[in-house]
Amino acid sequence: LSRRWQLMLRCCRRCCCCVAGAAGLAFMRVQAGGAVDAAKAIKEGLDEQQLAALLAAAQAEEGDLLLLAAGPAPVVNKALDRVRQYLAKDLNLIDTTAHNLLWVTDWPMFEYNEEEQRLEALHHPFTAPNPQDYQAAGGDLRNARALAYDMVYNGVEIGGGSLRIYRRDIQQKVFDAIGLTAEEAEAKFGYLLDCFELGAPPHGGIAFGLDRLAMLFAGAPSIRDVIAFPKTTQAQCALTGAPAAVADAQLSELHVAVVRERAAAGDGEGAAAH
């Protein structure tokens, strides 16, 4: 590989590992006659049939460079998406004058939370499942698609929404899937479940991000350039100076007190607590 491509691969690996959390990024250069130039571990790990299947799936031809990542699908998708965006910008493959719109549908209902070892709603727990998946799986929603949709303009989400659940039995199955017991569901959302029993109609909606549209139409690099009261990266308002100190009388009405943390030994005076 040329020095430029070596530098680009180094940046791509940084996108994969540091930003997206992937274990690494491998490459494979296609040569004449279907031969490949790759790391020894990759070449020895693939037999002829597997290599031919890989090249066919990628529609690879002589001179192509394949970038490979392995691992859980969400991590690999995120990692290779970062690589795709980096290469597109670096190689000037993006037509900044184009207007491209698309709908993203067939979202999964759930994603797995590794830290909590449980499923959680990808969109929100009130999104309706695809009835075909619900019926085919006998009511098991863990692998169902959601009736959710996003609109994307030039690679940026500008709107999203979903059809909502309007049946108590389906809503309870969603709560079961994310680990919410019937008692917890009743305590938190009992009013909603009761409404479903009284005949809530099918309903849904979509919300658009007008500030994102303004950013895209103006060609601004950040949404802070087009909103009325932009906040800094420290969540401060340069116009109003918020957040600011609050009067003691106001704090007293809300039964909130400002105290000072005890400093660790040798750290000097204490600091204000939150």
XYZ file of C-alpha atoms in Angstrom:
274
model
C 0.000 0.000 0.000
C 1.090 3.556 -0.668
C 2.020 5.793 2.250
C -1.216 7.760 1.800
C -3.307 4.620 2.055
C -1.318 3.466 5.072
C -2.096 6.763 6.796
C -5.756 6.471 5.837
C -5.924 2.934 7.200
C -4.400 4.136 10.444
C -7.105 6.782 10.720
C -9.756 4.201 9.818
C -8.534 1.897 12.576
C -8.743 4.808 15.004
C -12.355 5.397 13.911
C -13.151 1.730 14.493
C -11.387 1.150 17.784
C -11.351 4.457 19.643
C -14.654 5.919 18.455
C -16.867 2.939 17.642
C -15.461 0.377 20.080
C -14.533 -2.342 17.582
C -11.644 -4.712 18.279
C -9.843 -3.717 15.093
C -9.942 -3.233 11.345
C -8.393 -5.663 8.853
C -7.780 -5.064 5.160
C -7.535 -7.249 2.094
C -6.291 -6.077 -1.317
C -7.587 -7.982 -4.336
C -4.967 -8.912 -6.919
C -5.066 -10.509 -10.347
C -6.724 -13.892 -10.656
C -8.598 -13.617 -7.371
C -5.463 -13.650 -5.229
C -5.418 -11.410 -2.177
C -2.798 -9.486 -0.251
C -3.659 -9.563 3.446
C -2.237 -10.296 6.856
C -0.986 -13.852 7.311
C -3.657 -14.677 9.889
C -6.415 -13.653 7.470
C -4.993 -15.547 4.500
C -4.469 -18.707 6.529
C -7.844 -18.428 8.240
C -9.836 -18.549 4.985
C -9.983 -21.555 2.697
C -10.532 -21.137 -1.052
C -14.281 -21.564 -0.814
C -14.635 -19.002 1.985
C -12.381 -16.517 0.168
C -14.353 -16.897 -3.061
C -17.621 -16.366 -1.155
C -16.221 -13.241 0.526
C -15.047 -11.708 -2.754
C -18.376 -12.539 -4.414
C -20.396 -11.006 -1.567
C -18.327 -7.803 -1.787
C -18.397 -7.858 -5.623
C -14.657 -7.293 -5.361
C -12.493 -6.926 -8.448
C -8.788 -6.610 -9.089
C -7.420 -3.487 -7.429
C -10.174 -3.236 -4.806
C -9.393 -2.840 -1.126
C -11.698 -4.590 1.343
C -11.931 -3.352 4.931
C -13.161 -5.957 7.406
C -14.413 -5.866 10.979
C -15.751 -8.708 13.106
C -17.865 -8.779 16.249
C -21.447 -8.092 17.368
C -23.524 -6.617 14.565
C -24.247 -3.261 16.320
C -20.531 -2.669 16.984
C -19.454 -3.682 13.466
C -22.167 -1.569 11.846
C -21.149 1.485 13.851
C -17.434 0.919 13.230
C -17.681 0.461 9.472
C -20.074 3.398 9.227
C -17.398 5.607 10.802
C -14.876 4.279 8.284
C -17.306 4.850 5.403
C -17.905 8.469 6.426
C -14.201 9.159 6.939
C -13.220 7.766 3.530
C -16.091 9.532 1.767
C -14.967 12.894 3.133
C -11.240 12.295 2.648
C -11.671 11.099 -0.950
C -14.219 13.837 -1.797
C -16.890 11.321 -2.722
C -19.761 13.355 -1.240
C -21.708 15.573 -3.620
C -22.480 18.562 -1.416
C -24.898 19.969 -4.013
C -27.178 16.907 -4.045
C -30.485 16.558 -2.200
C -30.950 12.957 -1.075
C -33.935 11.819 0.969
C -34.693 8.363 2.294
C -36.875 6.607 4.822
C -35.370 4.186 7.338
C -37.885 1.538 8.371
C -37.944 -1.967 9.854
C -36.094 -0.926 12.991
C -35.703 -3.694 15.565
C -37.927 -3.388 18.626
C -35.066 -3.917 21.081
C -31.339 -3.711 21.526
C -29.265 -5.526 24.129
C -27.763 -3.541 26.991
C -24.460 -5.233 27.810
C -23.992 -3.390 31.096
C -27.421 -4.252 32.480
C -27.624 -7.645 30.740
C -31.128 -7.063 29.424
C -33.105 -5.887 26.419
C -34.179 -2.277 26.164
C -36.440 -0.509 23.693
C -34.507 0.833 20.724
C -36.989 3.646 20.089
C -39.250 3.706 23.157
C -41.317 1.005 24.883
C -44.610 2.277 23.459
C -43.686 1.640 19.813
C -45.956 -0.917 18.136
C -44.373 -4.144 16.900
C -44.774 -5.308 13.332
C -47.935 -7.476 13.404
C -46.388 -10.001 11.011
C -43.500 -10.640 13.402
C -45.801 -10.694 16.401
C -48.043 -13.344 14.863
C -45.222 -15.428 13.354
C -43.395 -15.684 16.684
C -46.494 -16.539 18.690
C -46.417 -13.275 20.590
C -42.659 -13.327 21.314
C -41.451 -9.796 20.589
C -37.746 -10.139 21.312
C -36.764 -10.338 17.630
C -39.653 -8.345 16.209
C -39.369 -5.298 13.999
C -40.876 -2.033 15.157
C -43.397 0.088 13.267
C -40.976 3.002 13.484
C -39.599 5.262 10.772
C -36.978 7.965 10.340
C -36.536 10.435 7.493
C -32.930 11.150 6.510
C -31.732 14.045 4.384
C -28.152 13.975 3.117
C -27.160 11.554 5.848
C -28.732 13.494 8.730
C -31.901 12.425 10.528
C -34.451 15.199 10.154
C -37.557 13.467 11.452
C -38.729 10.340 13.178
C -41.757 8.706 14.657
C -43.713 5.502 15.058
C -47.088 3.871 15.317
C -47.994 3.298 18.943
C -49.286 0.345 20.902
C -52.999 0.566 21.682
C -53.605 -2.871 23.225
C -52.881 -3.718 26.857
C -51.748 -7.296 26.175
C -49.136 -6.191 23.641
C -47.932 -3.373 25.879
C -47.467 -5.829 28.737
C -45.421 -8.127 26.492
C -43.119 -5.224 25.675
C -42.730 -4.462 29.369
C -41.981 -8.142 29.991
C -39.295 -8.106 27.296
C -37.457 -5.160 28.878
C -37.687 -6.656 32.374
C -40.503 -4.534 33.783
C -42.739 -6.613 36.008
C -46.521 -6.372 35.967
C -46.430 -4.647 39.375
C -43.860 -2.078 38.205
C -45.790 -1.482 34.995
C -48.993 -0.872 36.932
C -47.277 1.522 39.314
C -45.617 3.559 36.538
C -48.052 3.262 33.642
C -51.308 2.014 35.146
C -53.251 4.968 33.768
C -52.035 4.173 30.258
C -52.871 0.480 30.510
C -56.351 1.367 31.752
C -56.864 3.641 28.742
C -56.032 0.761 26.421
C -58.811 -1.295 27.985
C -61.283 1.548 27.384
C -60.730 1.488 23.636
C -57.742 3.639 22.646
C -57.691 3.955 18.823
C -54.681 3.133 16.630
C -52.447 6.189 16.567
C -48.964 7.360 15.697
C -47.008 10.379 14.635
C -43.773 11.931 13.478
C -41.686 14.893 14.639
C -39.355 16.904 12.436
C -36.208 18.732 13.546
C -36.631 22.135 11.942
C -33.363 23.342 13.451
C -31.509 20.494 11.723
C -33.164 21.387 8.439
C -32.109 25.009 8.887
C -28.538 23.869 9.553
C -28.469 21.732 6.402
C -30.069 24.351 4.151
C -27.685 27.022 5.449
C -24.648 24.784 5.053
C -23.726 25.410 8.686
C -21.283 23.006 10.352
C -23.163 22.870 13.663
C -26.723 23.110 14.885
C -25.562 25.789 17.342
C -25.111 28.133 14.380
C -28.833 28.223 13.596
C -30.675 27.980 16.926
C -31.784 31.063 18.822
C -30.004 30.466 22.116
C -27.063 28.116 21.484
C -25.361 26.479 24.422
C -21.638 25.927 24.749
C -20.088 22.494 25.144
C -20.279 23.127 28.918
C -24.083 23.591 28.627
C -23.831 27.325 29.306
C -25.773 30.047 27.494
C -23.495 32.786 26.190
C -26.433 35.184 25.781
C -28.158 34.913 29.164
C -25.275 33.584 31.245
C -27.329 30.575 32.377
C -27.018 28.617 34.516
C -26.717 31.306 37.155
C -26.923 31.469 40.930
C -30.393 31.012 42.460
C -31.704 33.137 45.335
C -31.913 31.421 48.722
C -35.645 32.204 48.915
C -36.307 30.313 45.697
C -34.274 27.346 46.878
C -36.153 27.333 50.163
C -39.520 27.186 48.366
C -38.361 24.076 46.537
C -36.776 22.561 49.655
C -33.387 22.492 47.945
C -30.185 23.241 49.830
C -26.700 24.027 48.547
C -24.052 22.401 50.691
C -20.314 22.117 50.475
C -18.564 18.815 49.976
C -15.878 17.848 52.402
C -12.562 17.899 50.642
C -10.382 14.808 50.614
C -7.450 14.839 52.974
C -4.797 17.232 51.765
C -6.984 18.795 49.061
C -7.607 22.033 50.880
C -11.014 23.660 51.215
C -14.218 21.934 50.165
C -16.047 22.615 46.934
C -19.705 23.341 46.327
C -21.851 20.242 45.986
C -24.676 19.635 43.536
